[in-house]
JSON list of C-alpha atoms in Angstrom, two decimals:
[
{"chain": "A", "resi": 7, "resn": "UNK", "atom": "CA", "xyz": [0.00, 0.00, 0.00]},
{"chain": "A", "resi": 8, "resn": "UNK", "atom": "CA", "xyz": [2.74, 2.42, 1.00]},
{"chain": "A", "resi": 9, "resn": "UNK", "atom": "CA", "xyz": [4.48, 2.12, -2.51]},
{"chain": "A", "resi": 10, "resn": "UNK", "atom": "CA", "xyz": [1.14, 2.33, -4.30]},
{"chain": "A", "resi": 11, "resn": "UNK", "atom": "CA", "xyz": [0.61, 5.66, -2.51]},
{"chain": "A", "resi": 12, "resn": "UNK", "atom": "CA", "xyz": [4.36, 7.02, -2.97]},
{"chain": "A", "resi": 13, "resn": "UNK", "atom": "CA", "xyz": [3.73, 6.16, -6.82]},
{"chain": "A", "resi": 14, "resn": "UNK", "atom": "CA", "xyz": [0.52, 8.58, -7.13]},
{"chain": "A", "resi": 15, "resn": "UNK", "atom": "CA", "xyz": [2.30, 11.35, -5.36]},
{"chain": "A", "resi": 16, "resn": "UNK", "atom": "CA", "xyz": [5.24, 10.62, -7.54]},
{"chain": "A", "resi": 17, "resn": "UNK", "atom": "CA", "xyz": [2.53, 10.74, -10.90]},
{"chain": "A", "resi": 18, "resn": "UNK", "atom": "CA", "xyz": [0.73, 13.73, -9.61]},
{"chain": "A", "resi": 19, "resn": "UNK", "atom": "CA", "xyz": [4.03, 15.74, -8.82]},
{"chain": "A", "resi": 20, "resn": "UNK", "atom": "CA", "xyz": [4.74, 14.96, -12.18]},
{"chain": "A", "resi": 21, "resn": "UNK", "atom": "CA", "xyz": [1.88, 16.31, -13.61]},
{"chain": "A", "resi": 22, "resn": "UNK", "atom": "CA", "xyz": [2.07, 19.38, -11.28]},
{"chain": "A", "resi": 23, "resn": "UNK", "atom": "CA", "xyz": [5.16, 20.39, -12.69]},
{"chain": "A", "resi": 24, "resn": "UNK", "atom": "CA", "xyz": [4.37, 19.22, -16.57]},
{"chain": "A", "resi": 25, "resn": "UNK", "atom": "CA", "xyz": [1.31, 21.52, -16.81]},
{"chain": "A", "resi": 26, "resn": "UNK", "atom": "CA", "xyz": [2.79, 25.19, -16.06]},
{"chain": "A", "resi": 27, "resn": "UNK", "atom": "CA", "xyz": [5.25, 23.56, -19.38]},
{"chain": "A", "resi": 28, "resn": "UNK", "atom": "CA", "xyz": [2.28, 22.62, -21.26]},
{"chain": "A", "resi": 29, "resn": "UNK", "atom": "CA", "xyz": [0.15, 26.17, -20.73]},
{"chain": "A", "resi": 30, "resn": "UNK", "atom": "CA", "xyz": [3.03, 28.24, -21.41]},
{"chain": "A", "resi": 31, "resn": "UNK", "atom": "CA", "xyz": [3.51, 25.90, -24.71]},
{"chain": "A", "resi": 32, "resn": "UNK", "atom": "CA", "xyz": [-0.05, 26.30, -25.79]},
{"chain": "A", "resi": 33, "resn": "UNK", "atom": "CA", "xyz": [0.26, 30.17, -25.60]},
{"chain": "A", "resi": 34, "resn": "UNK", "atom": "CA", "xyz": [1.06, 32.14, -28.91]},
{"chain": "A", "resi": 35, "resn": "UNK", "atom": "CA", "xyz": [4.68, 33.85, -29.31]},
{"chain": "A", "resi": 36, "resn": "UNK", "atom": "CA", "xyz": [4.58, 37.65, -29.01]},
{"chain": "A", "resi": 37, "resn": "UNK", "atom": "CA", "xyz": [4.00, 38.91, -32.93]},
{"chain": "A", "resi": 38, "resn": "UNK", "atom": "CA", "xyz": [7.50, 40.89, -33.58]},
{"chain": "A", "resi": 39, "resn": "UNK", "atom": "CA", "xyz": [6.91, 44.60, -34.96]},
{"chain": "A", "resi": 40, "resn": "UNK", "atom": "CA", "xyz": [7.55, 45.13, -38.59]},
{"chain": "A", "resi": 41, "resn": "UNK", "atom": "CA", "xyz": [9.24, 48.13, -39.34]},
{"chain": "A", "resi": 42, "resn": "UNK", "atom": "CA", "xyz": [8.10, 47.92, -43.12]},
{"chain": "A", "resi": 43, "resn": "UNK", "atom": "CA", "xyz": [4.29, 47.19, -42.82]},
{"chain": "A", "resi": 44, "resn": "UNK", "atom": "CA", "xyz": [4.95, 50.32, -40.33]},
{"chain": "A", "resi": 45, "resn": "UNK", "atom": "CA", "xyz": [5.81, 52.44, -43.42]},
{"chain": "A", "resi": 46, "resn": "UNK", "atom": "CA", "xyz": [3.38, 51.38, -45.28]},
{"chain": "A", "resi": 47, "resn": "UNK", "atom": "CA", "xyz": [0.66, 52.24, -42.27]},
{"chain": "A", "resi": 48, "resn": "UNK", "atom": "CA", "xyz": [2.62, 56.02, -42.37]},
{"chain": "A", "resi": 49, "resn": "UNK", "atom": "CA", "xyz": [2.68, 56.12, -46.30]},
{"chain": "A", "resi": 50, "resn": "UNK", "atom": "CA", "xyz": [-1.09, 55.24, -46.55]},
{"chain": "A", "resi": 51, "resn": "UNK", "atom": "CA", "xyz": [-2.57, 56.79, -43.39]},
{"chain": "A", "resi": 52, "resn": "UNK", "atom": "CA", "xyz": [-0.08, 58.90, -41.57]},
{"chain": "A", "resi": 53, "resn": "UNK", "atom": "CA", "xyz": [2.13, 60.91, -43.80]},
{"chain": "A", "resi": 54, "resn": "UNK", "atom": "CA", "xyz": [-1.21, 63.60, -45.16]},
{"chain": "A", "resi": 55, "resn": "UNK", "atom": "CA", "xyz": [0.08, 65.04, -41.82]},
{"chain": "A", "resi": 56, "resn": "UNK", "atom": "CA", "xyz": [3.20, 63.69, -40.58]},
{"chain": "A", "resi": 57, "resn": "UNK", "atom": "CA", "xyz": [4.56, 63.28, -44.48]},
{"chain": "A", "resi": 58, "resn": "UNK", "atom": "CA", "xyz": [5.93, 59.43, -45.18]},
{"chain": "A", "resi": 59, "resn": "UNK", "atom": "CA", "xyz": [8.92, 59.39, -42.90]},
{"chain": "A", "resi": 60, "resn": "UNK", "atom": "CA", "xyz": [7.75, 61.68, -39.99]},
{"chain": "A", "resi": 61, "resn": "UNK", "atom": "CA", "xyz": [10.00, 63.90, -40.84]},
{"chain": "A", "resi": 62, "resn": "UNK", "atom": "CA", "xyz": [9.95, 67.99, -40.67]},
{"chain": "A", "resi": 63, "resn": "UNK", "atom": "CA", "xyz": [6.10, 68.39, -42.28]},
{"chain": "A", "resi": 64, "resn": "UNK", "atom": "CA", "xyz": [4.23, 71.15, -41.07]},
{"chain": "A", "resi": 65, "resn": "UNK", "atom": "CA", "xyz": [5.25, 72.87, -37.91]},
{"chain": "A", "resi": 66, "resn": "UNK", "atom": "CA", "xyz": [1.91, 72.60, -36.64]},
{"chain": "A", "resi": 67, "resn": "UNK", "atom": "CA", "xyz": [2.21, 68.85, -36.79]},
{"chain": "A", "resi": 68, "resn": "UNK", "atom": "CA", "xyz": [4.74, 66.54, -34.55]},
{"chain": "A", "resi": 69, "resn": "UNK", "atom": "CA", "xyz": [7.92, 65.79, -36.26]},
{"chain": "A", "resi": 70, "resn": "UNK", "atom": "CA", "xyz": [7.81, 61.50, -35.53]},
{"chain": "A", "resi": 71, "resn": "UNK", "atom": "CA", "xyz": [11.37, 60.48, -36.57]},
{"chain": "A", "resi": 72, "resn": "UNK", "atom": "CA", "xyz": [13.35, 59.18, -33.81]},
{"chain": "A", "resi": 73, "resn": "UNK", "atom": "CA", "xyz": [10.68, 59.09, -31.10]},
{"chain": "A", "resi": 74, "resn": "UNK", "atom": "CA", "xyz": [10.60, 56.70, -28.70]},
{"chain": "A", "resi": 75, "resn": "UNK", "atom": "CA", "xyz": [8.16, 53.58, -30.03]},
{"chain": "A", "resi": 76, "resn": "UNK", "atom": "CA", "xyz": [6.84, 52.98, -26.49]},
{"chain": "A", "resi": 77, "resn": "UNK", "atom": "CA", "xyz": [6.06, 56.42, -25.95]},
{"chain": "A", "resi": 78, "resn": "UNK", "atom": "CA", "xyz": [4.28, 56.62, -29.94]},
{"chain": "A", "resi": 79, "resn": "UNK", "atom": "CA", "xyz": [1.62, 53.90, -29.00]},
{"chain": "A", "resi": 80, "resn": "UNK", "atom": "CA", "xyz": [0.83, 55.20, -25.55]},
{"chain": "A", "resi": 81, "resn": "UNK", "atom": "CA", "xyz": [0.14, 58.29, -27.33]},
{"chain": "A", "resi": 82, "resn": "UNK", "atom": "CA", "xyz": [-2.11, 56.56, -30.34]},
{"chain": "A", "resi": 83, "resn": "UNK", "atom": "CA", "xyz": [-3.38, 54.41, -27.42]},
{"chain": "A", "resi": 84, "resn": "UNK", "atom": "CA", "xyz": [-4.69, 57.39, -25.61]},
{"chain": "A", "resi": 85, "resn": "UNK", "atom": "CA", "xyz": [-5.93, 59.13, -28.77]},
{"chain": "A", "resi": 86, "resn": "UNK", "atom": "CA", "xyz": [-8.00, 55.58, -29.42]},
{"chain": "A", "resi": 87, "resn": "UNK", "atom": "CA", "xyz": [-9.20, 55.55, -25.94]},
{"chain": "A", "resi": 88, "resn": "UNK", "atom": "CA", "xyz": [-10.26, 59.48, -25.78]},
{"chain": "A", "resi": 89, "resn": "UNK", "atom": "CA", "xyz": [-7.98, 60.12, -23.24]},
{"chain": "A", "resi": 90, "resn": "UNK", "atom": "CA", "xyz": [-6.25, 62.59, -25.37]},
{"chain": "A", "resi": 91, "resn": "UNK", "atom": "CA", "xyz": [-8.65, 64.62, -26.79]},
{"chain": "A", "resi": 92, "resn": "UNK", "atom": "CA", "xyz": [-7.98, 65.23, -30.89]},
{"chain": "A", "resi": 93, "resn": "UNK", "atom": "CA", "xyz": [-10.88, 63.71, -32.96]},
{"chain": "A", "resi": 94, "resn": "UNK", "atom": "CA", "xyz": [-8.59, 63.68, -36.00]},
{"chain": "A", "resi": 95, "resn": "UNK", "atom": "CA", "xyz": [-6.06, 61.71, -34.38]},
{"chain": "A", "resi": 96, "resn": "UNK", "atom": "CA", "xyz": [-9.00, 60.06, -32.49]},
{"chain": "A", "resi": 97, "resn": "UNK", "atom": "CA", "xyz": [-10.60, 58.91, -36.06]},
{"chain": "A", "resi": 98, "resn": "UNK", "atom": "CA", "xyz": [-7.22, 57.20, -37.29]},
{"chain": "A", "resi": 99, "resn": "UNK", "atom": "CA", "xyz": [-5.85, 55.45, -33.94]},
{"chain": "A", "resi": 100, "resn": "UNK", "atom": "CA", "xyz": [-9.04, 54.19, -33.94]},
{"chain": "A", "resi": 101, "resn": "UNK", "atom": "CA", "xyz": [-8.68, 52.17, -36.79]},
{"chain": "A", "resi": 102, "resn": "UNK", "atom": "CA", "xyz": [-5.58, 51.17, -36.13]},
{"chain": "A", "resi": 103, "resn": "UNK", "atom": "CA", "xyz": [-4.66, 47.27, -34.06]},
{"chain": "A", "resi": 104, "resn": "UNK", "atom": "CA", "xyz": [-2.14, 47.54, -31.27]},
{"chain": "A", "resi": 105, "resn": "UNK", "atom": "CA", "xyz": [0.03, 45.81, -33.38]},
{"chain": "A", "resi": 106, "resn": "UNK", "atom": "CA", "xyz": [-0.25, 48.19, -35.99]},
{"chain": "A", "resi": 107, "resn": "UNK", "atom": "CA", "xyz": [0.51, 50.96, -33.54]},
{"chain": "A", "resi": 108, "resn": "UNK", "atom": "CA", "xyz": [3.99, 49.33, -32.68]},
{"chain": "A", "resi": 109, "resn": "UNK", "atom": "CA", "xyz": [4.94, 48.51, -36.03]},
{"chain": "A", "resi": 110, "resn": "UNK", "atom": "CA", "xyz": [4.16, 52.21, -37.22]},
{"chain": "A", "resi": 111, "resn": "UNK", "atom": "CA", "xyz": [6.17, 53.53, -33.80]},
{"chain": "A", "resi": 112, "resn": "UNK", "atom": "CA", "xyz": [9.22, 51.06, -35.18]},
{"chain": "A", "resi": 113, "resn": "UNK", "atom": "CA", "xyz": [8.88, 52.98, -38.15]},
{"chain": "A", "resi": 114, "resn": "UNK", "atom": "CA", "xyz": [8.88, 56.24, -37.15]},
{"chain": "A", "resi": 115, "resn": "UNK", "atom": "CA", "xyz": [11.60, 55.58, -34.33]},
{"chain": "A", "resi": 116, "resn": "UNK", "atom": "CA", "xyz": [13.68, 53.52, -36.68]},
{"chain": "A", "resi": 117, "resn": "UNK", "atom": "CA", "xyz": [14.75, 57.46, -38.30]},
{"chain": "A", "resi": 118, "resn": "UNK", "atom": "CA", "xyz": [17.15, 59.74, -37.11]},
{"chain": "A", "resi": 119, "resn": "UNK", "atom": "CA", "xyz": [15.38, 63.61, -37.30]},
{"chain": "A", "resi": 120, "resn": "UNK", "atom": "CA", "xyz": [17.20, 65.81, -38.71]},
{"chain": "A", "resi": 121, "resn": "UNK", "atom": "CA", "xyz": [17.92, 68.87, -36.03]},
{"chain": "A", "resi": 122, "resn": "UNK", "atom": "CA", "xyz": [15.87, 71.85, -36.31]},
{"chain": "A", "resi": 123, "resn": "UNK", "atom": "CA", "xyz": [16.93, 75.53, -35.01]},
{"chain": "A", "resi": 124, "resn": "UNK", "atom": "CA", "xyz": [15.97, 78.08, -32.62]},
{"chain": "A", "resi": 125, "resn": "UNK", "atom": "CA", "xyz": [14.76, 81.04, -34.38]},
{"chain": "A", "resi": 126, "resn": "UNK", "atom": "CA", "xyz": [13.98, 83.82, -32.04]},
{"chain": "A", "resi": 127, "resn": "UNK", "atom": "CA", "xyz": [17.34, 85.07, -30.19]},
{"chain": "A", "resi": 128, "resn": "UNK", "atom": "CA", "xyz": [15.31, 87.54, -27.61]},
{"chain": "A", "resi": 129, "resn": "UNK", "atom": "CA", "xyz": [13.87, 84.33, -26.11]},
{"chain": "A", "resi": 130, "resn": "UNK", "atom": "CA", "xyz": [16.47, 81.80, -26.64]},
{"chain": "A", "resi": 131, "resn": "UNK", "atom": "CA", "xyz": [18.44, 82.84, -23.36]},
{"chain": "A", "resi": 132, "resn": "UNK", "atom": "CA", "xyz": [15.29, 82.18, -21.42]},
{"chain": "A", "resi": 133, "resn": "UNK", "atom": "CA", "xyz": [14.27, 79.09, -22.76]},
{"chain": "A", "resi": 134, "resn": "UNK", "atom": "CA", "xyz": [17.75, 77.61, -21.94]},
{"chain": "A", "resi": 135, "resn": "UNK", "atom": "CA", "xyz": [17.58, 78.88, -18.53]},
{"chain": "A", "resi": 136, "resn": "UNK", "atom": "CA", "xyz": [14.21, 77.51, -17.91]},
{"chain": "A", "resi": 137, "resn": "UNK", "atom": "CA", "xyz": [14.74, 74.15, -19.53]},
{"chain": "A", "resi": 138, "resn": "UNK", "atom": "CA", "xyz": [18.14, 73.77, -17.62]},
{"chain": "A", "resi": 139, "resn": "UNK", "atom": "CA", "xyz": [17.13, 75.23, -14.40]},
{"chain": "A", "resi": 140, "resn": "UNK", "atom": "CA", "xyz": [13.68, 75.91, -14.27]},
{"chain": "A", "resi": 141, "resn": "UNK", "atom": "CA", "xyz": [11.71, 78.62, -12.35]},
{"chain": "A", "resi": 142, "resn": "UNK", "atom": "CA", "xyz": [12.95, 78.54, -8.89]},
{"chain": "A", "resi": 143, "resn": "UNK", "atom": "CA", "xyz": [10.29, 81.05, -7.56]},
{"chain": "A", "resi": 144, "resn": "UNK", "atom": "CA", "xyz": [7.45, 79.25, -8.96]},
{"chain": "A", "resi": 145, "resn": "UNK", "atom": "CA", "xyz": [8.82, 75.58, -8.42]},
{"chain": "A", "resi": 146, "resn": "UNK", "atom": "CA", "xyz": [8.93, 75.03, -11.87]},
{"chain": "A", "resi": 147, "resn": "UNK", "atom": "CA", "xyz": [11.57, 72.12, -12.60]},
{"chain": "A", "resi": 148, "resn": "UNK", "atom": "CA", "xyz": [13.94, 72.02, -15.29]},
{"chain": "A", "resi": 149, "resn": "UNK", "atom": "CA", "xyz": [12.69, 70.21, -18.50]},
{"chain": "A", "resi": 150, "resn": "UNK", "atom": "CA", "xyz": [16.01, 68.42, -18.36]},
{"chain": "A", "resi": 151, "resn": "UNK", "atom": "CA", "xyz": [15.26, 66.71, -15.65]},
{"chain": "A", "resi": 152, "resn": "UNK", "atom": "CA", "xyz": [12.83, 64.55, -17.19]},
{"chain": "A", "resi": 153, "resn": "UNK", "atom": "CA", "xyz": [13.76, 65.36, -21.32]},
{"chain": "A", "resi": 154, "resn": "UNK", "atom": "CA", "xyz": [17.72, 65.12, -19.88]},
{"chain": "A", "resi": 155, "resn": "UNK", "atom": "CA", "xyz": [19.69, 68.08, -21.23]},
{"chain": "A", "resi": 156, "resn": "UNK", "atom": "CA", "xyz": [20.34, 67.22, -25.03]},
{"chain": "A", "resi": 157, "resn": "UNK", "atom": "CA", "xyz": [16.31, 66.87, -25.24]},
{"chain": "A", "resi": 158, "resn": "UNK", "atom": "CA", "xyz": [16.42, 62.89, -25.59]},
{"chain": "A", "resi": 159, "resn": "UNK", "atom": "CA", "xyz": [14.44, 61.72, -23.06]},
{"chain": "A", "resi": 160, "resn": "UNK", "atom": "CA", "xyz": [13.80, 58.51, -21.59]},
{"chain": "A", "resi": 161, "resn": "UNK", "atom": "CA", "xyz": [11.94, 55.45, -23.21]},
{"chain": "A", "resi": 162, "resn": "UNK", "atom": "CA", "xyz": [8.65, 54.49, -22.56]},
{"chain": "A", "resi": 163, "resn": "UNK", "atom": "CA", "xyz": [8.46, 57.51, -20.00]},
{"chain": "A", "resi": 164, "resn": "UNK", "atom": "CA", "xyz": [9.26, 60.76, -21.64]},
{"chain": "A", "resi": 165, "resn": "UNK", "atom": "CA", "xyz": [9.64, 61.50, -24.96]},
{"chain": "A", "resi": 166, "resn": "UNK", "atom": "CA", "xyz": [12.25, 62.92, -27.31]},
{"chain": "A", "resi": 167, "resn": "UNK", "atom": "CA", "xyz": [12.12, 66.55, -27.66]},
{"chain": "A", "resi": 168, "resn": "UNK", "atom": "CA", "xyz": [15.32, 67.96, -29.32]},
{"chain": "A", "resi": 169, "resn": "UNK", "atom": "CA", "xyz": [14.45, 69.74, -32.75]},
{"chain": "A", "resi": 170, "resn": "UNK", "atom": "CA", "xyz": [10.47, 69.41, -32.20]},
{"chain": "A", "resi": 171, "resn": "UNK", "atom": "CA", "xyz": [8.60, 71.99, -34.27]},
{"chain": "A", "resi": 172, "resn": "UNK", "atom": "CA", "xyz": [8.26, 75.43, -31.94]},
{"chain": "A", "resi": 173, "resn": "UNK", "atom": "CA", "xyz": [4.74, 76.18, -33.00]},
{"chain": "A", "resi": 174, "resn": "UNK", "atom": "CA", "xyz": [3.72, 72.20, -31.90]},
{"chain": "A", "resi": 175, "resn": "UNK", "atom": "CA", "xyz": [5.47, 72.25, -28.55]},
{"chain": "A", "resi": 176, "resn": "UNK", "atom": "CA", "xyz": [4.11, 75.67, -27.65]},
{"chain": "A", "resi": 177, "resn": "UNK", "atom": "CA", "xyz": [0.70, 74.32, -28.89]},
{"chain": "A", "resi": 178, "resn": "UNK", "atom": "CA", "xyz": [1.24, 71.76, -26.85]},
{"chain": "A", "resi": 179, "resn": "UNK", "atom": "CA", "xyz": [2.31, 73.15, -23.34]},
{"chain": "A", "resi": 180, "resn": "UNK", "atom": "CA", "xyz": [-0.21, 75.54, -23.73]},
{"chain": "A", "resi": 181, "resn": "UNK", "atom": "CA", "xyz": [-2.83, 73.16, -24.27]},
{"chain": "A", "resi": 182, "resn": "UNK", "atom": "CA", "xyz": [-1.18, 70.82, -20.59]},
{"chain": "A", "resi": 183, "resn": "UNK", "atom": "CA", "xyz": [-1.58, 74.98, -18.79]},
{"chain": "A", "resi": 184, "resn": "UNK", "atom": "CA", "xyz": [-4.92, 75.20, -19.59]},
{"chain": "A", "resi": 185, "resn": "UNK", "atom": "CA", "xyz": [-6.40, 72.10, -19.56]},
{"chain": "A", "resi": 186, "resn": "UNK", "atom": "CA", "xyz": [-7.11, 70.95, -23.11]},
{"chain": "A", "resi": 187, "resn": "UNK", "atom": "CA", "xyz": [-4.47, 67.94, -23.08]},
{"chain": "A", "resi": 188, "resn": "UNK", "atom": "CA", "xyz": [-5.45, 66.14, -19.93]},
{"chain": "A", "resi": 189, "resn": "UNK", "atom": "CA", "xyz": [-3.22, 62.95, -20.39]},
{"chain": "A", "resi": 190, "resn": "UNK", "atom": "CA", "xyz": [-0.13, 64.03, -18.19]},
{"chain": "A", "resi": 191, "resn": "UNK", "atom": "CA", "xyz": [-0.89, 64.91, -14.57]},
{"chain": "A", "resi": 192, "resn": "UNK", "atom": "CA", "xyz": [2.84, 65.91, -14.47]},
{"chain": "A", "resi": 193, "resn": "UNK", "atom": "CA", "xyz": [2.97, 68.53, -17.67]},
{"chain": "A", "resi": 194, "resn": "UNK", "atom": "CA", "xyz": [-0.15, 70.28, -16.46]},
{"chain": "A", "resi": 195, "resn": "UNK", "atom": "CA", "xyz": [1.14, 71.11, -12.89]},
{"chain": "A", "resi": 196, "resn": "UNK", "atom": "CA", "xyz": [4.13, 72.12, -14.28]},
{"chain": "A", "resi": 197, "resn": "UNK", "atom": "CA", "xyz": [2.74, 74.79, -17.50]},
{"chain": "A", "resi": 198, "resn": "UNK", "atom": "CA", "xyz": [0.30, 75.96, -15.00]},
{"chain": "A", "resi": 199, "resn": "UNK", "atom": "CA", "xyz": [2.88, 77.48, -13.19]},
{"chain": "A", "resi": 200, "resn": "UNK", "atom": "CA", "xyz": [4.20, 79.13, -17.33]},
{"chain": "A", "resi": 201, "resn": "UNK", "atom": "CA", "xyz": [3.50, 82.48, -18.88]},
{"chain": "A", "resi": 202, "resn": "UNK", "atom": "CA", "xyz": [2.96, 82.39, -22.72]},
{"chain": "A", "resi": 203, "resn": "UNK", "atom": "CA", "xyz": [6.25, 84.09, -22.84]},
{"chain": "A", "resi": 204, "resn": "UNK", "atom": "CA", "xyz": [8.20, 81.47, -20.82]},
{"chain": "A", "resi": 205, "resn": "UNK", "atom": "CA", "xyz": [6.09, 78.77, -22.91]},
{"chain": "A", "resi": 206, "resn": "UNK", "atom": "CA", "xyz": [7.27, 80.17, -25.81]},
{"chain": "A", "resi": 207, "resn": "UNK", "atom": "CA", "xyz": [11.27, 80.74, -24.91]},
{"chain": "A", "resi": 208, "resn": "UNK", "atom": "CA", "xyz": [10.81, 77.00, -24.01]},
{"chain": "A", "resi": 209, "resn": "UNK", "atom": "CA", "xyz": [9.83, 75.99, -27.43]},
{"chain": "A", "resi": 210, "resn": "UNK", "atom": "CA", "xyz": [11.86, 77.77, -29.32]},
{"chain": "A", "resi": 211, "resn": "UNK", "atom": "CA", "xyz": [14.70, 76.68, -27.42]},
{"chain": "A", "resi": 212, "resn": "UNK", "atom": "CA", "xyz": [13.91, 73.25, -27.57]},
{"chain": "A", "resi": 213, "resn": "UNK", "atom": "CA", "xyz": [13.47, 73.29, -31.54]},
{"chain": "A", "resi": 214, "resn": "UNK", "atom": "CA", "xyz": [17.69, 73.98, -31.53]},
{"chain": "A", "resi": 215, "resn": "UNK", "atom": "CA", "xyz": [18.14, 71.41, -29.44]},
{"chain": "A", "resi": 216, "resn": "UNK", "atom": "CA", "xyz": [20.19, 68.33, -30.62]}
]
């Protein structure tokens, strides 16, 4: 009896261990992004706005090469989901998979951007010493902090920002200051602390970044 028992908890530790193996085995492999049906997404639904390569289109647009991918499909994630509010952008995320979202953002982030320039040298001063110190009065942190101080940023967490259109980034932090992008807790706190003028030394400064 004793060596009949031992035997079943021998066969059923067996089995214990065998089906974690045999789930894991049954589960489909992660699909690999695919830079080129990426460019083909951009040539046939992105590049009206962002041109094919997501390159410097018009400055009211983001320029896409080089971005980080993870931070690209949390954006078209949130555009999908409403969370950031743009019913253009709302209108094509939506029709796009989440696999079509990363191969598009290994696309886009599989360019190198070509650097941009400042343009306005009144403001150009101030934008560098906001970005790389921030506004100590107001507790306004430096952008470099988060961006880091040659505008790269940091996968999956903040994005690239070095040669970014001015006219989209000052769009942009405007729209964080006064409540119109809703989709980073962190960038409205901070622009709500910004004049237009600061906002707009920021921009500028960032577009010469590289």
């Amino acid at each position: 009896m004793k060596s009949h028992v031992k035997s079943l908890l021998a066969l059923l530790a067996a089995a214990a261990m065998a089906t974690p193996l045999a789930a894991n085995e049954s589960q489909p492999a992660a699909a690999k992004v695919d830079p080129a049906k990426g460019q083909a997404i951009s040539t046939q639904v992105c590049g009206a706005c962002h041109t094919a390569d997501g390159s410097r289109g018009s400055p009211a647009n983001p320029i896409l090469q080089g971005q980080h991918p993870e931070y690209l499909v949390k954006q078209l994630t949130e555009f999908k989901a409403g969370k950031r509010d743009n019913a253009i952008m709302k209108g094509f995320a939506s029709a796009l998979s989440d696999e079509d979202m990363k191969n598009v953002a290994a696309f886009y982030s599989s360019k190198q951007a070509k650097p941009g320039a400042a343009k306005n040298k009144d403001l150009v001063v101030l934008g560098e010493k906001i970005y790389r110190g921030g506004i100590a009065d107001r507790k306004v942190p430096a952008c470099a902090g988060c961006h880091s101080p040659t505008g790269a940023g940091i996968p999956a967490q903040y994005p690239r920002l070095s040669g970014q259109h001015t006219d989209y980034t000052t769009a942009q932090l405007t729209a964080f200051r006064d409540g119109i992008r809703k989709n980073n807790a962190v960038m409205t706190g901070v622009t709500a602390k910004m004049n237009d003028r600061e906002i707009k030394a920021v921009a500028d400064y960032i577009a010469g970044l590289h």
